[in-house]
XYZ file of C-alpha atoms in Angstrom:
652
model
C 113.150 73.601 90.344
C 113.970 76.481 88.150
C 116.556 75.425 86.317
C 117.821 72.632 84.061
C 119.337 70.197 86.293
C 120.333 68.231 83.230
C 123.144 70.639 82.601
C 125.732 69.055 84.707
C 124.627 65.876 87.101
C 126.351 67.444 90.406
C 125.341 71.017 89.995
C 127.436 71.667 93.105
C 130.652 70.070 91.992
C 131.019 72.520 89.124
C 134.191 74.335 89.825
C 133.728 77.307 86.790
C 131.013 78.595 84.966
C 128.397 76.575 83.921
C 126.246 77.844 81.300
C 122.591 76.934 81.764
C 119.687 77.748 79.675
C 117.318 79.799 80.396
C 115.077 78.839 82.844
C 111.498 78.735 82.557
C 110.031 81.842 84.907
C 109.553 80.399 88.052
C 105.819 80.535 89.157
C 105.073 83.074 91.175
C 103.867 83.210 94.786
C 99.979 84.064 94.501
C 96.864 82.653 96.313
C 94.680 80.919 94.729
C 91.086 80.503 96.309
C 89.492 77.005 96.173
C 86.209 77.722 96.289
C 83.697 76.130 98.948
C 79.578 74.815 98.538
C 77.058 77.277 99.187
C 78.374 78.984 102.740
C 77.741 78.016 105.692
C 74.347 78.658 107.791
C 74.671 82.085 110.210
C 75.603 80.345 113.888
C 74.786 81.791 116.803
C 77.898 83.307 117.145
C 77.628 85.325 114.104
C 74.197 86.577 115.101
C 75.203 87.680 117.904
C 78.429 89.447 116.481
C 75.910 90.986 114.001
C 73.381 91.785 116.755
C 76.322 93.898 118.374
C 77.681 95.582 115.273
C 73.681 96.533 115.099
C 73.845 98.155 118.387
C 76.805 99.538 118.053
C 76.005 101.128 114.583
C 72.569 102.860 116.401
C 74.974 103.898 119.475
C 77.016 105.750 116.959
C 74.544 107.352 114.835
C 72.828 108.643 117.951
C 76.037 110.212 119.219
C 76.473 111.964 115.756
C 73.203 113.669 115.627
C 72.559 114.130 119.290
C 75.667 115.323 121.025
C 77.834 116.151 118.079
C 74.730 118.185 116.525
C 75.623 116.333 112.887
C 73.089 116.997 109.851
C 70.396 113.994 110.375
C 71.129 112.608 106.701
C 75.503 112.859 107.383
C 74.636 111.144 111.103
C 74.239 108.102 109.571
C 77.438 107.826 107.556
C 80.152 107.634 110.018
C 78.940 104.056 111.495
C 78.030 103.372 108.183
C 81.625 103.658 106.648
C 83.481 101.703 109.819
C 80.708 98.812 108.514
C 82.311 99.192 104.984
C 86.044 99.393 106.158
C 86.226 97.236 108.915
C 82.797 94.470 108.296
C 84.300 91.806 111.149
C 84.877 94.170 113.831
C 81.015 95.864 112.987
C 79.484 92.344 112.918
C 79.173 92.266 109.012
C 81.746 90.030 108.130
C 79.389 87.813 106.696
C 80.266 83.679 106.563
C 83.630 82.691 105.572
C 85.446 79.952 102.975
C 88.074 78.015 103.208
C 90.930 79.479 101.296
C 94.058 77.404 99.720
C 97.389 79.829 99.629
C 99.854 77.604 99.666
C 99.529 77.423 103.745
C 96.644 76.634 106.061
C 93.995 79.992 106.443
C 92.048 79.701 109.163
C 90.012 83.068 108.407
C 88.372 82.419 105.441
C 86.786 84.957 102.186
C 84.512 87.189 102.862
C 81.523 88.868 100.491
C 82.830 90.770 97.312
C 83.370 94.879 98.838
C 80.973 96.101 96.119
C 78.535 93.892 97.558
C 78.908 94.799 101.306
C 78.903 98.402 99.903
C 75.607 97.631 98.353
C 73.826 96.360 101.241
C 75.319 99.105 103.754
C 73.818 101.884 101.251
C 70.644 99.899 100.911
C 70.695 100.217 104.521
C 71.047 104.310 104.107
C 68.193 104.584 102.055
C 65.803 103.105 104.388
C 67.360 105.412 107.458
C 66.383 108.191 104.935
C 62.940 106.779 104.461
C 62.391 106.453 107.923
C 63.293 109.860 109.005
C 62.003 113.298 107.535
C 65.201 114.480 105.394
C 66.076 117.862 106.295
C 65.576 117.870 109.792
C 68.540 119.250 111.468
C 69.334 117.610 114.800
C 67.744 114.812 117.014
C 64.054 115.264 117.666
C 62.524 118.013 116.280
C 59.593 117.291 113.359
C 61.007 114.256 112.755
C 58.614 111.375 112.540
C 60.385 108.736 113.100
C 63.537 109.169 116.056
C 66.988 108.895 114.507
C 67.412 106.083 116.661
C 64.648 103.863 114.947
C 65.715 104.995 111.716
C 69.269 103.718 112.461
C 68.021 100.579 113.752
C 66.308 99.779 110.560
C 68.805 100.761 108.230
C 71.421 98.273 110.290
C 69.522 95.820 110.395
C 68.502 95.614 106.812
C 72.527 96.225 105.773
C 73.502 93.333 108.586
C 70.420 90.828 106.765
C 71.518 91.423 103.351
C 75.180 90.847 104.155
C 73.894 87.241 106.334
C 71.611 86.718 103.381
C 74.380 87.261 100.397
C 76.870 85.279 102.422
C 74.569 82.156 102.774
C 74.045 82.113 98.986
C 77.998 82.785 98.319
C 78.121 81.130 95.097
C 75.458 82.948 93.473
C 77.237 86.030 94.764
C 80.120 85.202 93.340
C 79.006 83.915 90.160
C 77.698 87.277 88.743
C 79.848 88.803 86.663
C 82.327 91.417 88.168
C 80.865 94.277 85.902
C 77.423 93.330 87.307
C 78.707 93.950 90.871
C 80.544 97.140 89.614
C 77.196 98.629 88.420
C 75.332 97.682 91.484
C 78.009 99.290 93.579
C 77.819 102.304 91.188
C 74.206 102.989 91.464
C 74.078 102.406 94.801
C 76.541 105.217 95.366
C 75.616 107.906 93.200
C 72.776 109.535 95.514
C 75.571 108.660 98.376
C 78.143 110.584 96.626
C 75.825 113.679 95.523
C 74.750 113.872 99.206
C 78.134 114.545 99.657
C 79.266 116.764 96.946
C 76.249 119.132 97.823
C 77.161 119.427 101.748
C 80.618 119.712 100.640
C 80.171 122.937 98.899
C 77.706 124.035 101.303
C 80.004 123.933 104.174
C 83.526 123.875 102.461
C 85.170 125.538 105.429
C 84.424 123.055 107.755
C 85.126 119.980 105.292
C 88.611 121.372 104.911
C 89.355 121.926 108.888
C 87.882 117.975 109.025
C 90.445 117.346 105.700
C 92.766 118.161 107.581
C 92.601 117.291 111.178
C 92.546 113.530 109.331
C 95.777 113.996 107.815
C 97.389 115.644 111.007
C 96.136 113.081 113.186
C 97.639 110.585 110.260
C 100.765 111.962 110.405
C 100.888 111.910 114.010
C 100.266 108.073 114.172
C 102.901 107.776 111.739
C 105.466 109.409 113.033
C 104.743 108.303 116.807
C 104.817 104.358 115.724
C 107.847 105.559 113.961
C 109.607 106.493 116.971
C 108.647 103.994 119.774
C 109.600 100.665 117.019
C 113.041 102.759 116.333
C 113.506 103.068 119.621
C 112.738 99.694 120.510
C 116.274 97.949 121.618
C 117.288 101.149 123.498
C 114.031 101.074 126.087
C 116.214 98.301 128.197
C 119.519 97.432 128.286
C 119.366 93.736 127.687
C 117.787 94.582 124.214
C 120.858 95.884 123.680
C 123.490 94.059 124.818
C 121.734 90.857 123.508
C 124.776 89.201 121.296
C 127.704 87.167 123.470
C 130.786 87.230 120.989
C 132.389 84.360 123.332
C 129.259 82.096 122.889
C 130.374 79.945 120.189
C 129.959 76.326 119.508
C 131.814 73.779 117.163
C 131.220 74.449 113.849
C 127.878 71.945 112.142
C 125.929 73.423 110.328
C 126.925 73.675 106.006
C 126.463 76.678 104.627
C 125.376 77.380 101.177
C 125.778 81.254 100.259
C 123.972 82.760 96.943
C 125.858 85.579 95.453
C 123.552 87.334 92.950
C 126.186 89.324 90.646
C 125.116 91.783 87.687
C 127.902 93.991 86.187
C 130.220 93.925 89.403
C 133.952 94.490 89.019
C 134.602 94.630 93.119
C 132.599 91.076 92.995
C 136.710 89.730 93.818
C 137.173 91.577 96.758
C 133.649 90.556 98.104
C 134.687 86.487 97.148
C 138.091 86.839 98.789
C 136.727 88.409 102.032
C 134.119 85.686 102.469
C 136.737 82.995 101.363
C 138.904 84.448 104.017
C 136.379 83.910 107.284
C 137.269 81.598 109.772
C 134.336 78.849 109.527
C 135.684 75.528 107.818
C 136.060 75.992 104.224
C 134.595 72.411 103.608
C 131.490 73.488 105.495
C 130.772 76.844 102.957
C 129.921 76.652 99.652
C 129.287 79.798 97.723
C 126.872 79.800 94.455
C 127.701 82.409 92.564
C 124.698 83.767 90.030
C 126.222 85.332 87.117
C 124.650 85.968 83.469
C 126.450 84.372 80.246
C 125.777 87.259 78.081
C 128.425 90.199 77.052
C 127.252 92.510 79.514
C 128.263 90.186 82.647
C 131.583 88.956 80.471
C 134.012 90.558 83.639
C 132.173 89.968 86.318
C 131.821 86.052 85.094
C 135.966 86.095 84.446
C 136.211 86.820 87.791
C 134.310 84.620 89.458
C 135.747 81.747 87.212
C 139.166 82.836 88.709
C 138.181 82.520 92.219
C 136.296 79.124 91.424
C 139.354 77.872 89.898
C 141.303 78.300 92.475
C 138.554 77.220 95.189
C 136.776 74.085 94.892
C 134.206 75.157 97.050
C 132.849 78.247 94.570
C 130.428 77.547 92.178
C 129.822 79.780 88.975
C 126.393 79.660 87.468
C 125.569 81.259 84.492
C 122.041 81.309 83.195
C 121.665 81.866 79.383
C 118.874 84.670 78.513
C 118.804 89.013 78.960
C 116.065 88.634 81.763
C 118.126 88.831 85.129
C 117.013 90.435 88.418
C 117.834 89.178 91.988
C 115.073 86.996 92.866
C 114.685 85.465 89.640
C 118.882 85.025 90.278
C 118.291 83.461 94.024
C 115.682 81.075 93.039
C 117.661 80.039 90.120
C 120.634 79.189 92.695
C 118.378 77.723 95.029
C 118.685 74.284 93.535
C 122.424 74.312 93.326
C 122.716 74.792 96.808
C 123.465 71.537 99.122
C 123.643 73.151 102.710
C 121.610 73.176 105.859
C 121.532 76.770 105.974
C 121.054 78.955 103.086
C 122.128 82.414 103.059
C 122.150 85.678 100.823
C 125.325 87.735 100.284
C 125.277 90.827 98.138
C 127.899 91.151 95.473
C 129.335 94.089 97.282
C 129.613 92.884 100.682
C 132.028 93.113 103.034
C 130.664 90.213 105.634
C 132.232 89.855 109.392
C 135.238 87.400 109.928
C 132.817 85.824 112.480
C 129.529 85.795 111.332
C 129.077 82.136 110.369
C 130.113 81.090 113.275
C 127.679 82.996 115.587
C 124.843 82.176 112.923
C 125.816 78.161 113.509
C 125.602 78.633 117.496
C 122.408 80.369 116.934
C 120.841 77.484 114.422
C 122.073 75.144 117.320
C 121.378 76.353 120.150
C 117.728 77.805 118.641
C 116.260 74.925 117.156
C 112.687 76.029 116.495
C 113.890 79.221 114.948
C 113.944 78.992 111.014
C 115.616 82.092 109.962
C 118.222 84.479 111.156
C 118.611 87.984 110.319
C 122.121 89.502 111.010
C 122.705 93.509 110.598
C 123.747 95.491 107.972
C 125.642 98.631 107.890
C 126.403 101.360 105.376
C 129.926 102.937 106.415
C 130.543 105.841 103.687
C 129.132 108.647 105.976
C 130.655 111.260 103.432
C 131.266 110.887 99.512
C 134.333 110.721 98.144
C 136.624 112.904 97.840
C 136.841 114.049 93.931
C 138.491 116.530 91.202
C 137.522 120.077 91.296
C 134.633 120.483 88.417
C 135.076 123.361 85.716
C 132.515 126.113 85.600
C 129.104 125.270 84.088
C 125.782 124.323 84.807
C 125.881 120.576 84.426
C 128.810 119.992 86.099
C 127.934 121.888 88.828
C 124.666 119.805 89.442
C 126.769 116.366 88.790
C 128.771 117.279 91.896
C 125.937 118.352 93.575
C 124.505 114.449 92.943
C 127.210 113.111 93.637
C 129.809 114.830 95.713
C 127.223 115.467 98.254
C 127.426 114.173 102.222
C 123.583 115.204 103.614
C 121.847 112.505 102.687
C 124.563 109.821 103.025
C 124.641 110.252 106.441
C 120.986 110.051 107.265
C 121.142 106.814 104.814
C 123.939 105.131 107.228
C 121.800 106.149 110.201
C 118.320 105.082 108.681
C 120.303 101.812 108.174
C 121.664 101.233 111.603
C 118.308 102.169 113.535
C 116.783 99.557 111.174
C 118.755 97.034 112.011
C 119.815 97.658 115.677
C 116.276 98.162 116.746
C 113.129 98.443 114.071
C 113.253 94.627 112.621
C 114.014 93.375 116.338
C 110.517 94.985 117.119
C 109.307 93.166 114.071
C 110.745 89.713 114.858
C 108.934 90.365 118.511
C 105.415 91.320 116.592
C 105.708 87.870 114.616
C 105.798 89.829 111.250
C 108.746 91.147 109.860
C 110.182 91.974 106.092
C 113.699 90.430 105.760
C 116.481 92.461 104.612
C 117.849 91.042 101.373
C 121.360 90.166 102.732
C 122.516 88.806 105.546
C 119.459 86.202 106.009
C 120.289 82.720 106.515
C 117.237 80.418 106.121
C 117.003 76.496 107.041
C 116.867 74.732 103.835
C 113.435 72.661 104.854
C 111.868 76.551 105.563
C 112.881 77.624 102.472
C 111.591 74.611 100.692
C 108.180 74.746 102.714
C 107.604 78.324 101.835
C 108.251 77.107 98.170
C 111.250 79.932 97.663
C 111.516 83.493 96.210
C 108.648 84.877 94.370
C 110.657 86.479 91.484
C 107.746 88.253 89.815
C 108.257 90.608 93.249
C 110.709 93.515 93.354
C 111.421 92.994 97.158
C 111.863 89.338 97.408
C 113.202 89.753 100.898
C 109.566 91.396 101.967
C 107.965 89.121 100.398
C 109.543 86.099 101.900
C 109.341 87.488 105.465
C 105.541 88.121 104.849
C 104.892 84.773 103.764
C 107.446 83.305 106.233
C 104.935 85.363 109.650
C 102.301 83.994 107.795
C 103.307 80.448 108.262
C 104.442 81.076 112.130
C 108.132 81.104 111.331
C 110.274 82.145 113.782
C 112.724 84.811 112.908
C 115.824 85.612 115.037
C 117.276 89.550 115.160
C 120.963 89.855 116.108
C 123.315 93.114 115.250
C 126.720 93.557 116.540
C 129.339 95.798 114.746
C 131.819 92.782 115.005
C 129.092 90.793 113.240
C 128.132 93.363 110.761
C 127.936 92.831 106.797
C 129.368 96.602 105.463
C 128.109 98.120 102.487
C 128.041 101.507 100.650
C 125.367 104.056 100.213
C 124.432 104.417 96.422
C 126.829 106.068 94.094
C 124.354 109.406 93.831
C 121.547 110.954 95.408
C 120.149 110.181 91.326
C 120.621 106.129 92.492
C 119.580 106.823 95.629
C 115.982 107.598 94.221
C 116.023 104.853 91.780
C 116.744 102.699 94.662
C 114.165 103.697 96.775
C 111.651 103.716 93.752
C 112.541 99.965 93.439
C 111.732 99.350 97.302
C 108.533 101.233 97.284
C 107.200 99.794 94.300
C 107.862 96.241 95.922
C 106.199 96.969 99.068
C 103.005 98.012 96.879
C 103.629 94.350 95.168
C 103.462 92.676 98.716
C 100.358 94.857 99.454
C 98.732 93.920 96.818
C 99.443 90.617 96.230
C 97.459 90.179 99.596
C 99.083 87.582 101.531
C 99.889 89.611 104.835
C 96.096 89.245 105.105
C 96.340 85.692 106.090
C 98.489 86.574 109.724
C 96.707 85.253 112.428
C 96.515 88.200 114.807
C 94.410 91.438 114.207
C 97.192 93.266 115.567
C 99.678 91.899 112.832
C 97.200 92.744 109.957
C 97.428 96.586 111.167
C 101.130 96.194 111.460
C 101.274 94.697 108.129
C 98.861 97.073 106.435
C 100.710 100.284 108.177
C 103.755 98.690 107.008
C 102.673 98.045 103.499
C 101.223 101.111 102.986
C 104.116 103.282 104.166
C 105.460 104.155 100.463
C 101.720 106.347 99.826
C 102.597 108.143 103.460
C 105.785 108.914 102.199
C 104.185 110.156 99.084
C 101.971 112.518 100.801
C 104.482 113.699 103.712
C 106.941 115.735 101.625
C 104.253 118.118 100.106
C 101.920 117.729 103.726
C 104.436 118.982 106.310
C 105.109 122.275 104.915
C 101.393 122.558 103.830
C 100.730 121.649 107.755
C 102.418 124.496 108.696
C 101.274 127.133 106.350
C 97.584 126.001 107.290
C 98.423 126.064 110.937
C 99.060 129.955 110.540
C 96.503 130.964 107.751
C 93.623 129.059 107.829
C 91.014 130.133 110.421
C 90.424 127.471 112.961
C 89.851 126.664 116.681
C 92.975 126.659 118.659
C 92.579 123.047 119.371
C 92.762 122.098 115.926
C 95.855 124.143 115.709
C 97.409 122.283 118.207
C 96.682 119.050 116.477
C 97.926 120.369 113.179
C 101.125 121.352 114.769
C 101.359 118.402 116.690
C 103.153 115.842 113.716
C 105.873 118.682 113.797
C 106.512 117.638 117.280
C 107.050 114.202 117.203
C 108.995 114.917 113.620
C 111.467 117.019 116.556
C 111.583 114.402 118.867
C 112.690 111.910 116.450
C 115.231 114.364 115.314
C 116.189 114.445 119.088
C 117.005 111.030 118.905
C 118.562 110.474 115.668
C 120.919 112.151 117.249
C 122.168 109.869 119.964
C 121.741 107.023 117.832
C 123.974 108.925 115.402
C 126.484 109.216 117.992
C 126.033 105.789 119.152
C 126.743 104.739 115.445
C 130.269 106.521 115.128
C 131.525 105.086 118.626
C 130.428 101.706 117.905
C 132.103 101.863 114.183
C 134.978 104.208 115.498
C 134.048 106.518 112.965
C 135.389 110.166 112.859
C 132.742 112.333 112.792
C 132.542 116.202 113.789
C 129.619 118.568 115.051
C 128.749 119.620 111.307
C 128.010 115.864 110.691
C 125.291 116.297 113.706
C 124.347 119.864 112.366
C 123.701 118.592 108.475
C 121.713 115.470 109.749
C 119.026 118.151 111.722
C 119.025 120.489 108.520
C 118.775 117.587 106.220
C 115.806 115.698 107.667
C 112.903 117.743 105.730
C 115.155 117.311 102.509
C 115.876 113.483 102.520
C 111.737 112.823 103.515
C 111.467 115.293 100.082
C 113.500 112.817 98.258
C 111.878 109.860 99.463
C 108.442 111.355 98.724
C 109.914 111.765 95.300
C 110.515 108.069 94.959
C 107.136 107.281 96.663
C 105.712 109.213 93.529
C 107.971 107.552 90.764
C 107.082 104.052 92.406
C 103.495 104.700 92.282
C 103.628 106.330 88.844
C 105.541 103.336 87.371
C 103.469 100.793 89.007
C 100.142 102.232 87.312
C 101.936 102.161 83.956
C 103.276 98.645 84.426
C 106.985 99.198 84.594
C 107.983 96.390 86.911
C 111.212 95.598 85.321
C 114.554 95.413 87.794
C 116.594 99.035 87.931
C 119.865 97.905 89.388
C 121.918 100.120 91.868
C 125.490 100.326 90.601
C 128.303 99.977 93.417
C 132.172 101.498 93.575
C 133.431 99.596 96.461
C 133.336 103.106 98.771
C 133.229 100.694 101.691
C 136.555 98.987 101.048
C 139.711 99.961 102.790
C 141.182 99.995 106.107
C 140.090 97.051 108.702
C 137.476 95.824 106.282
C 137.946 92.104 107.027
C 137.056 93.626 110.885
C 133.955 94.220 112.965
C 135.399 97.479 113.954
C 136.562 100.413 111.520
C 139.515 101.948 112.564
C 139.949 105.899 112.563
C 139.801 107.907 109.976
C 138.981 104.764 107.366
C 137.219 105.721 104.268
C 133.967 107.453 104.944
């Protein structure tokens, strides 16, 4: 527990505010490694797997310098950096140790990289040794045939790495620097090689530059497109919610409201007070702050909990407050079967809890459910005229402006309606942060929110696939939770900063490397990884294109330059009828300028993402993890907001 549950003896009972003091950081979710004897004895089986990452390594280096006519030192590089990125699948993952994460790993540790590194390059050298160096293409002078040189090199790299591995604990008992330095020596000659052909043939070492990040791109933006288009590819997928299938209400609910500084927190109580599941089966924890900062926001929660027995007011002494740290903090006050998140400016569907208990009954080996949210303000609001000026001009222009709010309620309703059911399907999914409802005994297994982690919802999810959790998908605009885009295309950044940076948390922190499947590891890593893609598209694209027309190179290179453009204009293409889909569904009022400004504003908003992409990366290297909160005006209030269904011409 994270809090002092000597404050009050029901914790639940509490009716107002309760001031609490401030709770002692809640540890955070990282593995720890129990380390094993001496590692185990090379099997059969792992002979053999090294035997064909061997062959497979001598295959390869063959091809280079035979066929593809590559330099007889370069051949030997290509095989030799799949061994370094991907050991297991070349046979040189080594022996394995059994590793303690909180949850049973059934893959193990491997060897330290700097150490595989070590041993491949050791492997190098004696390919060089074996060969004449300077001898252009297979045969020739050479003394010794590229394919005995190969065969050497692999298998001294594959013997060091079975060696190393059986004496793990002396590996691992050298000191880090000492590993560093190895690494570094060993890579110097490696890295000079390169530097020299580099120059020597800088023409071609941009066209190969290049084709890499086309062909990146392209992967990117393909996956991108098939997952988003994942519910539409059959029908079922997406008529898969029956509003009429509902059972008697069971299930309690206990529902966290995380609050910070929100004066339409009233509305969002009333609304949810206001739903039509029994009031005696909902509680709602509501996470305030008692400092001055949170003074209205905490007034009006006491009012509602005052006149609702069922509302509980919790207010943590201390200036340290972020979401997760708030949701783990509630966790202990909460006392139903079913835990679920609800954003302090959420509008949440009249019918929502009921559906969720007919799913939790009628889908007993499923732990969580993850219902849709919407943002519904398609175009800002309507404001004053500005007087003349620079600065005014450019505060209207961040936050008058429609473009991007638009492609934000569009990126939102793809996600939901289609993306994370793909993800739920591939057994590894991030959770949104609202709109989750988790079964208490998960929660408890997976030991709650890590609240060191800026995307607690990610983070959860990751550790949740890791564990074989089932996770059920549902979206229905009568089931929808509505919410607003942020205030300013400013907030907009600072929001997307916050996301980014949390992703490279979950990265990093390393647990997505525990999922069982090979095929989930790739999903996770693309996943994971997607903030430094970002990064790169915005200033790539346009760089793409230029290069495509100036830069001298065969035409089948050009075609694969231009071909991430393509699939860029086929997800345009689609946008579009999901875009339409979106304002029937919602009943939302939209014209053909709407359409036109989401086509003309795709380059722009993947320019402003880039630009968080950047600011995330930039903060994480300097340390700046603290929580930068995303203010909200209520822009999603107003007519038929207790409704699944917006009504014409409601606020947008």
């Amino acid at each position: 527990m994270t809090a002092n549950q000597g404050a009050q003896e029901d914790p639940a009972a509490a009716p107002l505010a309760t001031a609490v003091p401030d709770p002692a950081p809640p540890r955070s979710h990282r593995g720890t490694r129990e380390r094993g004897g001496r590692g185990s004895v090379p099997t059969p089986r792992r002979l053999a797997g090294a035997g064909r990452g061997v062959a497979t390594h001598v295959a390869l280096t063959v091809l280079c310098a035979g066929p593809l006519a590559v330099d007889r030192q370069m051949a030997y590089l290509l095989p030799m950096a799949l061994a370094v990125l991907m050991p297991r699948t070349c046979g040189r993952g080594g022996p394995r140790e059994a590793v303690a994460v909180g949850l049973d790993d059934h893959r193990g540790a491997r060897l330290p990289r700097s150490v595989q590194f070590a041993c491949e390059a050791a492997g190098w050298y004696v390919y060089l040794a074996a060969g004449e160096v300077g001898t252009g293409r297979l045969g020739g002078s050479s003394t010794v045939p590229v394919w005995a040189g190969a065969l050497g090199g692999a298998l001294v790299a594959s013997g060091a790495i079975l060696v190393l591995g059986h004496l793990g604990d002396l590996v691992r008992a050298a000191r880090p620097g000492r590993r560093r330095l190895a690494c570094g020596l060993a890579a110097t000659p490696l890295a000079v090689l390169l530097v020299v052909r580099a120059a020597e043939h800088h023409h071609a070492v941009v066209l190969a530059l290049w084709t890499g990040v086309s062909l990146s791109m392209l992967v990117v933006a393909v996956l991108t497109l098939v997952r988003g288009q994942f519910s539409w590819q059959r029908p079922e997928r997406v008529d898969h919610v029956d509003l009429a299938d509902t059972l008697a209400p069971r299930h309690r609910f206990s529902l966290i409201v995380p609050a910070r500084d929100e004066p339409i927190l009233g509305r969002t109580l009333t609304q949810v007070l206001a739903g039509d599941y029994p009031a005696d089966l909902v509680e709602l924890v509501v996470m305030v702050s008692h400092d001055e900062v949170d003074r209205e926001t905490r007034q009006i929660a006491e009012d509602i909990a005052a006149r609702h027995p069922n509302v509980h007011v919790i207010a943590p002494r201390g200036s340290q407050r972020s979401k997760p740290l708030s949701l783990e903090n509630a966790r202990q006050y909460c006392t139903g079967d079913l835990i679920g998140v609800v954003d302090a400016e959420s509008l949440i569907a009249e019918g929502l809890l009921s559906y969720v208990n007919t799913l939790a009954l009628r889908q007993s080996d499923v732990g969580i459910f993850q219902g849709g949210v919407q943002l519904m303000n398609v175009r800002a609001p309507g404001g004053e005229p500005t007087d003349g000026g620079a600065r005014p001009v450019l505060r209207r222009l961040d936050t008058d402006t429609s473009w991007w709010r638009a492609r934000n309620c569009l990126e939102y309703y793809i996600w939901f309606m289609s993306r994370l059911r793909f993800q739920a399907r591939a057994r590894f999914i991030p959770l949104g942060g609202n709109t989750v409802f988790i079964r208490r005994e998960v929660l408890d297994a997976l030991d709650g929110w890590d609240v060191t982690c800026l995307t607690e919802d990610c983070d959860l999810g990751v550790r949740a696939s890791v564990a074989g959790v089932r996770t059920t998908v549902f979206y229905h605009p009568d089931l929808t939770t509505r919410e607003e885009t942020p205030e300013s295309l400013t907030k907009l950044v600072i929001q997307r900063t916050r996301w980014m940076m949390g992703f490279m948390q979950v990265l990093f922190k390393g647990d997505w490397r525990l999922l069982p499947g090979t095929r989930q590891r790739l999903m996770a890593a693309e996943m994971l990884t997607m903030p430094f893609f970002q990064a790169m598209a915005g200033i790539l694209l346009p760089v793409s294109l230029v290069l495509t027309w100036f830069l001298a190179a065969p035409t089948g290179l050009v075609i694969v330059f231009c071909l991430p453009l393509g699939a860029t204009v086929m997800t345009v293409c689609s946008e579009q009828a999901a875009f339409r889909e979106f304002a029937d569904a919602y009943d939302l009022d939209i014209s053909w300028w709407d359409s036109a400004r989401l086509i003309l504003s795709s380059p722009f908003y993947q320019l402003v993402l880039s630009i968080a992409a950047v600011r995330a990366t930039a903060r994480l290297l300097r340390g700046r993890v603290d929580w930068e909160k995303t203010s909200h005006s209520g822009a999603h209030h107003g007519a038929g907001a207790g409704t699944g269904r917006v009504p014409a011409g409601a606020p947008s």
